[in-house]
Structure formats: structure tokens, C-alpha cells
XYZ file of C-alpha atoms in Angstrom:
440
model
C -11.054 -32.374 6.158
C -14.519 -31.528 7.061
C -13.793 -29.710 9.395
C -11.509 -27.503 7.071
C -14.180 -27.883 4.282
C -17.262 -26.171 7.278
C -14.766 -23.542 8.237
C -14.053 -22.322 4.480
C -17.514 -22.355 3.762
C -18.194 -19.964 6.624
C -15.158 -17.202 6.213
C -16.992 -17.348 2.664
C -20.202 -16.649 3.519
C -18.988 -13.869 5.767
C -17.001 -12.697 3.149
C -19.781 -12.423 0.321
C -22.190 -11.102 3.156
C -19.829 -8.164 2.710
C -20.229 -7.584 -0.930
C -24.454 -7.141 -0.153
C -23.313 -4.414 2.696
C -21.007 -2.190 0.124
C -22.626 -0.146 -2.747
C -22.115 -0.352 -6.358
C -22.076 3.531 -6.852
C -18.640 5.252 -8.237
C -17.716 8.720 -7.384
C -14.764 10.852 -6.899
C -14.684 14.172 -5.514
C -11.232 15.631 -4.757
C -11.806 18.842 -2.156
C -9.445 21.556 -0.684
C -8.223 25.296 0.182
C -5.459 26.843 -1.372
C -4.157 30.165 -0.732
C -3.020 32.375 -3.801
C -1.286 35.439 -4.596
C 1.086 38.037 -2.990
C 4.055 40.034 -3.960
C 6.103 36.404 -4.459
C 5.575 34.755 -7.928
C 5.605 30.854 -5.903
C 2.422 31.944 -3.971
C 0.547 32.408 -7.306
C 0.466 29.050 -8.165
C -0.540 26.205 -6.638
C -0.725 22.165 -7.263
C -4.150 20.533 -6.758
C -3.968 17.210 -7.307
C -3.652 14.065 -10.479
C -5.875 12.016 -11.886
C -5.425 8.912 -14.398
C -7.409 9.138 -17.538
C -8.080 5.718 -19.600
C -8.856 6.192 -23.241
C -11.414 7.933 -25.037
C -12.638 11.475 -23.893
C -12.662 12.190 -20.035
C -13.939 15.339 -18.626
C -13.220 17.236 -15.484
C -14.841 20.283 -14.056
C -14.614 22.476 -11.143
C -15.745 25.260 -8.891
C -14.319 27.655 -5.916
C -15.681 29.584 -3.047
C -14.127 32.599 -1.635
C -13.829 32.257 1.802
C -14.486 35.548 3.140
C -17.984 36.949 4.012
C -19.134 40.061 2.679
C -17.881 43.098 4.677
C -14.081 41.619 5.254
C -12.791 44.375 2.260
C -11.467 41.596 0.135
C -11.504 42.822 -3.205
C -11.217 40.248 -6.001
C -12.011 41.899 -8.816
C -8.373 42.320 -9.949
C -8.046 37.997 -9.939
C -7.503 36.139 -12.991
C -7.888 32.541 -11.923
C -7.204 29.459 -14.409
C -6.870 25.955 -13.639
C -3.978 24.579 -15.902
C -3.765 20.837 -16.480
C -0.386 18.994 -17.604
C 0.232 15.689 -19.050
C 2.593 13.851 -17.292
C 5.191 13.464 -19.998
C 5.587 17.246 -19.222
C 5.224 17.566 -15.533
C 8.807 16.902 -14.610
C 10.109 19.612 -16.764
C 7.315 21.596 -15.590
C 8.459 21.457 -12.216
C 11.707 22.686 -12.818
C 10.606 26.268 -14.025
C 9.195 29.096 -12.703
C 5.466 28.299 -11.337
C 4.513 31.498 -13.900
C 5.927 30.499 -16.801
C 5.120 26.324 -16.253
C 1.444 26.950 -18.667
C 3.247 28.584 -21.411
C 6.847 26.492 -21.521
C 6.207 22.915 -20.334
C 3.430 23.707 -21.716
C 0.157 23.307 -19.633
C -1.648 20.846 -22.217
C -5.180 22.863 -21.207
C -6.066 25.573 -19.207
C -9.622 27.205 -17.947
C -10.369 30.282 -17.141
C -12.558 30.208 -13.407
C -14.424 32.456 -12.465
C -15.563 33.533 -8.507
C -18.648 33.753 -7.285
C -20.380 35.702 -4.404
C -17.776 35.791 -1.960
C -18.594 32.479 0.667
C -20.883 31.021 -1.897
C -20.006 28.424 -4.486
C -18.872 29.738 -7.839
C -20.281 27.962 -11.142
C -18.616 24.437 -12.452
C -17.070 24.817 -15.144
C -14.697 21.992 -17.198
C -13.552 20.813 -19.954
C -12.000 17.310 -21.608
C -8.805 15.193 -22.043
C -9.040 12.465 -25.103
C -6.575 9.528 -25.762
C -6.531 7.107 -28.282
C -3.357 5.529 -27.753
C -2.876 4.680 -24.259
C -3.495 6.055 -20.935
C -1.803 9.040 -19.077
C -2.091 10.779 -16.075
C -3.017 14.270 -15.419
C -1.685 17.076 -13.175
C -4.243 20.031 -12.109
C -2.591 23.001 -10.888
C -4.146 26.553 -9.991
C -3.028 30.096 -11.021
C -3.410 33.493 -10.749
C -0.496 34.093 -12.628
C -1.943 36.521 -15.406
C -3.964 38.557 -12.762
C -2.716 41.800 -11.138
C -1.471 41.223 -7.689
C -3.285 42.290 -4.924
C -4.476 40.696 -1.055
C -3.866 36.721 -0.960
C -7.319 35.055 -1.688
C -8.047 31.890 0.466
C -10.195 29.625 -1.991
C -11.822 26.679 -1.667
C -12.306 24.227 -4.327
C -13.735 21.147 -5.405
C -12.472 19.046 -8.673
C -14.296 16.057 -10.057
C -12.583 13.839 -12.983
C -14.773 11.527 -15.268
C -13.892 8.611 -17.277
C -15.131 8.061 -20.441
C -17.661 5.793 -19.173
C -18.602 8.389 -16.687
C -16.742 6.040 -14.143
C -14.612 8.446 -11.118
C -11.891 6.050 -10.354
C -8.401 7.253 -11.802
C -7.012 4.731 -14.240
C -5.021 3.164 -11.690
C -7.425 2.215 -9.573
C -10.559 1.077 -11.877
C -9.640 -2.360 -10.841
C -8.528 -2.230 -7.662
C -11.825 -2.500 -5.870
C -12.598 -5.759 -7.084
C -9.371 -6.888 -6.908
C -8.933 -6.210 -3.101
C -12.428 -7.509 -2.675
C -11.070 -10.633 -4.177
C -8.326 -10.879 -2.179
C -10.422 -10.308 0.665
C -12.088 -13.689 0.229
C -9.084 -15.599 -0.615
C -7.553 -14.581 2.610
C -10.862 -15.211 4.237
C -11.168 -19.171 3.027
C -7.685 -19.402 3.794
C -7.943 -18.020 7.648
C -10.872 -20.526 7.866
C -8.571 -23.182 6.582
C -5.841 -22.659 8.427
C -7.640 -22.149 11.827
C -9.034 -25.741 11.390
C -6.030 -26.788 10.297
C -4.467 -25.572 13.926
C -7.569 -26.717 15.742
C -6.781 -30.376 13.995
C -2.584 -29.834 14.498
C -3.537 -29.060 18.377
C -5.414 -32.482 19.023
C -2.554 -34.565 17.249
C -0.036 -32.976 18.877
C -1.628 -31.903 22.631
C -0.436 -28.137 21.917
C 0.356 -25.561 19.403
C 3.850 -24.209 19.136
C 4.669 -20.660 19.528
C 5.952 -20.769 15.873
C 2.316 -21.600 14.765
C 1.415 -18.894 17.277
C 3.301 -16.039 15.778
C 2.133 -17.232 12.182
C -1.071 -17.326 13.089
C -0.873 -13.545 14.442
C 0.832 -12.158 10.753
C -2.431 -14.085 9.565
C -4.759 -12.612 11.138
C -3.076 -8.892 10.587
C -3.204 -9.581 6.909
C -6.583 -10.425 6.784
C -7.289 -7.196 8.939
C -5.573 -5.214 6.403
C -7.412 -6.533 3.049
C -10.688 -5.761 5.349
C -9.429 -2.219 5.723
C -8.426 -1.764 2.593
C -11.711 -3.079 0.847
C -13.734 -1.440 2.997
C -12.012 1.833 2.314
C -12.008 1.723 -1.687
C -16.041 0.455 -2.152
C -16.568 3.444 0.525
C -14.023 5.676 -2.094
C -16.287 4.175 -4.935
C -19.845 5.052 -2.935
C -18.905 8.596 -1.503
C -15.818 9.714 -3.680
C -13.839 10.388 -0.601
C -10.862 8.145 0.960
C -11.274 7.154 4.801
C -7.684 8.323 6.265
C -8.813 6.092 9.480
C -9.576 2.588 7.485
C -6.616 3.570 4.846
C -4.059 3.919 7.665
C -5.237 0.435 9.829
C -4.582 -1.073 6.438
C -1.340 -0.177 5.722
C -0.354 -0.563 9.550
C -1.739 -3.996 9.645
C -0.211 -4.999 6.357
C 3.527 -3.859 7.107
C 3.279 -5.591 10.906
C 2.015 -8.676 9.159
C 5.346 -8.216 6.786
C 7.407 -7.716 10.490
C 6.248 -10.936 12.010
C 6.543 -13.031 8.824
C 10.283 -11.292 8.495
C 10.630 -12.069 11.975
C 9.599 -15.559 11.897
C 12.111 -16.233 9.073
C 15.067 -14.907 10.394
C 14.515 -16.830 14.092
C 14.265 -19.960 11.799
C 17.501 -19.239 10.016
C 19.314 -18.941 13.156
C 18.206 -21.955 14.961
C 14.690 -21.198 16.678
C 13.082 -24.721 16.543
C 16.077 -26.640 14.816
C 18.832 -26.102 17.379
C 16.760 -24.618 20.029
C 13.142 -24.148 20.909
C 13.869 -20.351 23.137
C 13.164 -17.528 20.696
C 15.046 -15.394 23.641
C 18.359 -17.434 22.675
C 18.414 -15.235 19.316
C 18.868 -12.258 21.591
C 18.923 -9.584 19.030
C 15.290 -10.797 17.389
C 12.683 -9.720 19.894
C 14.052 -5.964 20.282
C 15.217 -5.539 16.774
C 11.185 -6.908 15.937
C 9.940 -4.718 18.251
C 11.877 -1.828 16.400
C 10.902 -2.573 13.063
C 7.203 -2.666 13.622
C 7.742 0.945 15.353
C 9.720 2.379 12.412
C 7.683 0.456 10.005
C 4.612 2.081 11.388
C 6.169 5.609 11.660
C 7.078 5.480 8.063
C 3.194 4.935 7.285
C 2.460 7.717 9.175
C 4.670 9.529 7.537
C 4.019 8.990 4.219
C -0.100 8.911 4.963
C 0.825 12.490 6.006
C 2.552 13.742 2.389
C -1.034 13.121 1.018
C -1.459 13.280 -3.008
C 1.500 14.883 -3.622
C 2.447 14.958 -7.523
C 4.999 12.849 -7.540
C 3.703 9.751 -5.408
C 2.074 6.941 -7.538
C 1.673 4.162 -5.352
C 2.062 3.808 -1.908
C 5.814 3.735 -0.249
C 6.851 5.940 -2.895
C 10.086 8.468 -2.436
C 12.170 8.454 1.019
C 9.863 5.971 2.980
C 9.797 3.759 0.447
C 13.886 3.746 -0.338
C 14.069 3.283 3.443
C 11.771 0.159 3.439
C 13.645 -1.122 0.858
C 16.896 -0.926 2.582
C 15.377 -2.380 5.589
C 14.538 -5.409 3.548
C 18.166 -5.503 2.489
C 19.608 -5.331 5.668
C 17.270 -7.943 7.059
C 17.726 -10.342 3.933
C 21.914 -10.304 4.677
C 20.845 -11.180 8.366
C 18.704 -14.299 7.334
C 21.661 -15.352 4.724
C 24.322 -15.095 7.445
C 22.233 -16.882 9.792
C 21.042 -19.907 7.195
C 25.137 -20.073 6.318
C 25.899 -20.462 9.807
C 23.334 -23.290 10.238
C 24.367 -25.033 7.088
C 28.505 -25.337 7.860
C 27.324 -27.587 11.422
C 24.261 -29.559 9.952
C 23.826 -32.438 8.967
C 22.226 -33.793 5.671
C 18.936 -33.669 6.590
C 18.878 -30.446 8.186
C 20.968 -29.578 4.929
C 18.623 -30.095 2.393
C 16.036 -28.768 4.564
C 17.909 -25.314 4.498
C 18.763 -25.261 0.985
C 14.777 -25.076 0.358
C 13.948 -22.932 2.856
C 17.053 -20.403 1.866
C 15.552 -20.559 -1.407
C 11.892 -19.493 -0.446
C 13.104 -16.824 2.433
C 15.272 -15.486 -0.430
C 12.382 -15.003 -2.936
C 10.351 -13.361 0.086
C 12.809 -11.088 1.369
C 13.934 -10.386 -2.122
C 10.110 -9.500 -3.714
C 9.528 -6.089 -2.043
C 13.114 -4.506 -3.463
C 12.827 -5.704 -7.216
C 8.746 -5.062 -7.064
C 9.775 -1.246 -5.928
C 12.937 -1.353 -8.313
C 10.925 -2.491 -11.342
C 8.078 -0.191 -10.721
C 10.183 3.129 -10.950
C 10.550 2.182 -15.052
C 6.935 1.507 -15.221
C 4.632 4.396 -16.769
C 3.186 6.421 -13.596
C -0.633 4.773 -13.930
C 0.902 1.466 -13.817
C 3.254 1.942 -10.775
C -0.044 1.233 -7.961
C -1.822 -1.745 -9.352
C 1.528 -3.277 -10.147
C 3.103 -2.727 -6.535
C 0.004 -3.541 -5.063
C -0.968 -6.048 -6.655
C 2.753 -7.350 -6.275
C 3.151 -6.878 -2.799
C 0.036 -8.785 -1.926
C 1.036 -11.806 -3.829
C 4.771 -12.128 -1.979
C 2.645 -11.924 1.170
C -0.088 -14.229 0.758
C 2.181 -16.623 -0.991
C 4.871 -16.290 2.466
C 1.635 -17.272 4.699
C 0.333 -20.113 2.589
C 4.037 -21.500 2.498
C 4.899 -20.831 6.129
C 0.638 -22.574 6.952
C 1.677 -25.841 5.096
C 5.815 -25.433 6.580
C 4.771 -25.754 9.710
C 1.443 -27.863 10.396
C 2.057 -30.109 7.400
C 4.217 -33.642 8.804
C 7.236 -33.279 6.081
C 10.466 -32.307 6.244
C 10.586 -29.097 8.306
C 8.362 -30.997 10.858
C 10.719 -34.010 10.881
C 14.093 -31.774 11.555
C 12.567 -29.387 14.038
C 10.848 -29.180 18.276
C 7.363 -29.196 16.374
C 7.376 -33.103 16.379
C 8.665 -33.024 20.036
C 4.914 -32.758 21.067
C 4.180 -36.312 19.250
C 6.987 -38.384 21.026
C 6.380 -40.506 24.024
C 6.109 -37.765 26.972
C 6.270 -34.763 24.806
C 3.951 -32.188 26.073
C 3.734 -30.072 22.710
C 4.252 -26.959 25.283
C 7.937 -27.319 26.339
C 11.368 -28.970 24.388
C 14.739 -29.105 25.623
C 17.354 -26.743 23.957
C 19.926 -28.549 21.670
C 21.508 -29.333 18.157
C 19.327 -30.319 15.070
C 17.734 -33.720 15.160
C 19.598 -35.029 12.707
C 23.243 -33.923 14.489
């Protein structure tokens, strides 16, 4: 226990050691190039990004720079340029009509004339407002030169800051989110100190740790790496109103490999790694098919780190990768049940009660992720992120604090499984015999 007690006390520490090392300042600076106009209506139009405003009167403002230099002939005189902003109880209609006539029939809910400046100099900010006094709604900001008379493309770019009413830069949806994460951060941090002493303590009772504590202790330590990430990434979105794509990405890759191993380990489990035998090679299909998912898994980030801020994604997994996830979880959730059934028809009633529990608490695991991302869909758009988030980090915290106690407490998983092998007269903790369930 003191041990346990030391070791929390320092993951704290490191963890509110942090806090002093990441600034209080907000900002929020959304920055790009778009290219406009031609003989084609679609290339006169062009979607810049969203932004979530809370109630009471927001502002936003902006500015563009015409990137050619004097002398390239580019003539802009004949542009008309307006930033048009749309509500999003209108932007799915919007985006089923023509990008020219989207302002005037969805309608656009606001729209600013811009004007250029020197050609590959900064043009003037210029904004305007968005009030609410109900509740909160997000915002689409689109570009035009619609109303202009056509002429040579013109390659802009531009730079859009949104305001709170407060003057804070964080969209509605993620206001929160920093502390939250940070929050989570030191949860995750007391409990990896508590759960390493716990092991350290486990290991001298027993004479080794079992590769089951192993694995867990690996979809741990990913989890942990991911809250880092992710904290670190959102105070440094708060200080310099820009995401880092690096820090982003190792979160969400560490976070979904963390969800492979603990999917992993459950599975095994269900099937008869540790209660019928102690070789995780026996379930033959579970070390390639893991090895698979953590690819695909990791693809699918990639993939859907690469879509960016489109206009229709509101929290992360959103759209194909995250119907594909979600079907994954599906698929492996049937393979857990079959294997659990399986174990239950030859067990005995030890083991049986045993499995009824665990089926009950892989079930709510496996289950989370599909009625979090189901549930979500019917939420209003600024609510979709914190919710899934928010959700998603719960089901997985909650999977490695029950898994922790499952395997390095002495009850009933310890008494019906190889882990108490180790404490018998002999037993090495490093090597058990393959065959049936203790209780057989």
C-alpha cells in the first residue's frame, strides 16, 4: 500500500508539473489557399471551414492575400469576393444546390463583402457577428466570387479568426475539452503509478508476471501516451491557435492500439487463454487477426487525419472510417460471444459464474463504441465531439481499471485461471501446463 500510495503521488506530481509547462493563452487562427473562379460555376465557390458559436454575440473577421507578385498580369479588378456564412440548420440543404445560388436560397445567414489588397500583401480584416440567445449552433464559412465577372482563376490566401463572446477562440465544442483531457491526463497518470506498483507487488508474491498482465500493461501505457498527446496538442491549440497534425495523430494512433490490445486481450480470454490453456498461439487466429487490426485501425486514422475539417465531420471517426470501426467492433463482439458460449457449454460452475460476469463486462466494452457513435448521429452537431470523446474515454479507462483489478486482484478470475499457477508449490509464475479449467 505504500508503495502504491509513493508511486501515485509521483505520476501526480509529474502530471501537475505539466500544467506549469502549458500556457493559459486561447487563440484560434484557421489559415489556407483557395483557388477561385473560371469558366465553371463549382470553381467560384469554395468551403473554408466551421466554427461553434456559444451564446451571446461572437464575431469573426478575416483577410486575403493575392498570391501573385506584381508584374505576373493578374488582373483582379473584375473580382467580387464575399465570404458567406451559414447556420447549420441550413447547410445540408445548402449543399444540395448550386454553389451560386447556396447565399441567396439556403440562404447564407450573413455575407461580407472582402476586399484585396496589393497583390502578395495582406488585404485589410474585416468581420462581422453571429448572436444567439437560445442555444448554440455551428457555423459554416464559405468563399465566393459568385457575383463577380469571370476572368483568370485567383489563388488567395486567407486567414479566418472566430471569437466567442467572451473573446475566448475555442469553437463551442471544444471550450471544455482542454481541461477535460488535462484531467484525464492525471487520472490515467495516478492510475499507471498504481498499477505499476501494483505489478511490482503481484511479481514478488507470485515470482513472475504473466504475459496477460504483460499485454495489459502495454494497452496501459498506450493510453496514457495518447491523453499526453492529446493534452499536449489542445493547450498548444489554446496557446498558438493552430492544431499539431504530429501530436494529434500519435494520439489517436496510440488510443485505437490501446483499444486493439484491450479487444485482443478479451477475446483470447473468451476462448480459453489462461482458463483452458496458458499458449496465446493455441487461439491461432488471434495474433495475425491483432496484428491486422492495429494496421487497419491505424490506416483508418490516417485516413481520416487526411479529410481535414471537412464540413460535415464533427468529431473524430466520423463518415466511412468511422462506420467501418464500428463494424469492426461488431464483428469482433460476435467473435468474443461465440467464444465465451463455447467455454460455458464444457465448464464447470465455477468457471460458469466466472464467465457470466466477465460476458457481461466484455459485452458492455465491445458494445460502448457502436451505441456511443449510433447515439451521437441524433445529437445536435456541437454536441457530437465532447460527447464521443468524452464517451469513448470513459469505456476505455473503465476496460483498464476492470481488466488492472481482473487480473492482479486474488478473486475469482485468479482462482479459475494459470495466474495462480505461479503461487503453488513449484510453480515458476513463468511457465503452466496446457489443460481444461481448474475447476473441470
Amino acid at each position: 500500500m505504500a508503495t502504491t500510495a509513493a508511486s501515485s503521488r509521483c505520476a501526480l506530481r509529474f502530471a501537475l508539473g505539466l500544467a506549469l509547462v502549458l500556457s493559459q493563452a486561447e487563440g484560434k487562427l484557421h489559415s489556407g489557399s483557395v483557388v477561385l473562379g473560371d469558366a465553371e460555376d463549382d470553381h467560384r465557390w469554395q468551403y473554408l471551414t466551421k466554427f461553434g458559436f456559444g451564446l451571446g454575440i461572437g464575431t469573426y473577421e478575416i483577410r486575403l492575400r493575392l498570391k501573385e507578385q506584381p508584374g505576373d498580369g493578374v488582373d483582379a479588378s473584375f473580382a467580387q469576393l464575399q465570404l458567406e456564412a451559414f447556420l447549420d440548420e441550413d447547410w445540408s440543404r445548402a449543399e444540395t444546390m448550386p454553389v451560386c445560388r447556396r447565399a441567396l436560397d439556403a440562404p447564407a445567414r450573413g455575407s461580407l463583402p472582402l476586399q484585396l489588397g496589393v497583390p502578395g500583401q495582406w488585404g485589410p480584416w474585416q468581420g462581422g457577428q453571429v448572436a444567439h440567445v437560445v442555444r448554440s449552433h455551428i457555423w459554416y464559412f464559405a468563399i465566393s466570387s459568385c457575383y463577380g465577372i469571370r476572368g483568370e482563376p485567383l489563388e488567395l490566401d486567407y486567414e479566418l479568426r472566430m471569437r466567442q463572446s467572451d473573446d475566448s477562440e475555442l469553437s463551442v465544442e471544444m471550450m471544455y475539452m482542454p481541461a477535460v483531457s488535462f484531467f484525464a491526463f492525471v487520472c490515467l497518470t495516478a492510475f499507471l503509478g498504481a498499477f505499476a506498483a501494483r505489478c511490482c507487488n503481484f511479481e514478488r508474491s507470485s515470482g513472475a508476471l504473466h504475459p496477460v498482465i504483460r499485454v495489459l500493461a502495454v494497452a496501459v501505457v498506450l493510453q496514457w501516451a495518447a491523453e499526453a498527446f492529446n493534452t499536449f496538442n489542445l493547450f498548444s491549440y489554446r496557446k498558438t491557435g493552430l492544431s499539431l497534425p504530429l501530436a494529434d495523430g500519435l494520439a489517436e494512433v496510440c488510443f485505437v492500439l490501446s483499444q486493439v490490445v484491450n479487444s485482443t486481450l478479451l477475446i483470447a480470454i473468451a476462448h480459453g487463454y489462461t482458463l483452458r490453456h496458458s499458449n496465446f498461439g493455441q487461439s491461432s487466429l488471434l495474433r495475425p487477426t491483432a496484428i491486422v487490426l492495429a494496421v487497419l485501425h491505424v490506416l483508418m486514422v490516417g485516413f481520416d487525419k487526411v479529410q481535414g475539417d471537412s464540413s460535415d465531420k464533427h468529431h473524430e471517426n466520423e463518415g466511412l472510417v468511422g462506420w467501418a470501426i464500428l463494424l469492426a467492433r461488431v464483428l469482433l463482439y460476435a467473435w468474443f460471444l461465440a467464444g465465451v458460449q463455447a467455454m460455458r457449454e464444457r465448464a464447470g460452475l465455477k468457471l460458469q459464474n466466472f464467465l457470466q460476469r466477465f460476458q457481461l463486462a466484455g459485452s458492455a466494452y465491445f458494445l460502448a463504441h457502436p451505441v456511443i457513435f449510433v447515439v451521437v448521429q441524433a445529437l445536435a452537431p456541437y454536441l457530437q465531439h465532447p460527447i464521443m470523446e468524452v464517451g469513448m474515454l470513459t469505456m476505455q479507462t473503465a476496460s483498464a481499471v476492470w481488466l488492472a483489478d481482473l487480473f492482479l486482484s486474488r478473486g475469482a478470475y485468479f482462482e479459475v485461471s494459470h495466474l495462480s499457477a505461479s503461487l503453488l508449490p513449484g510453480g515458476t509464475g513463468g511457465s503452466f501446463t496446457v489443460g481444461l479449467g481448474k475447476d473441470d
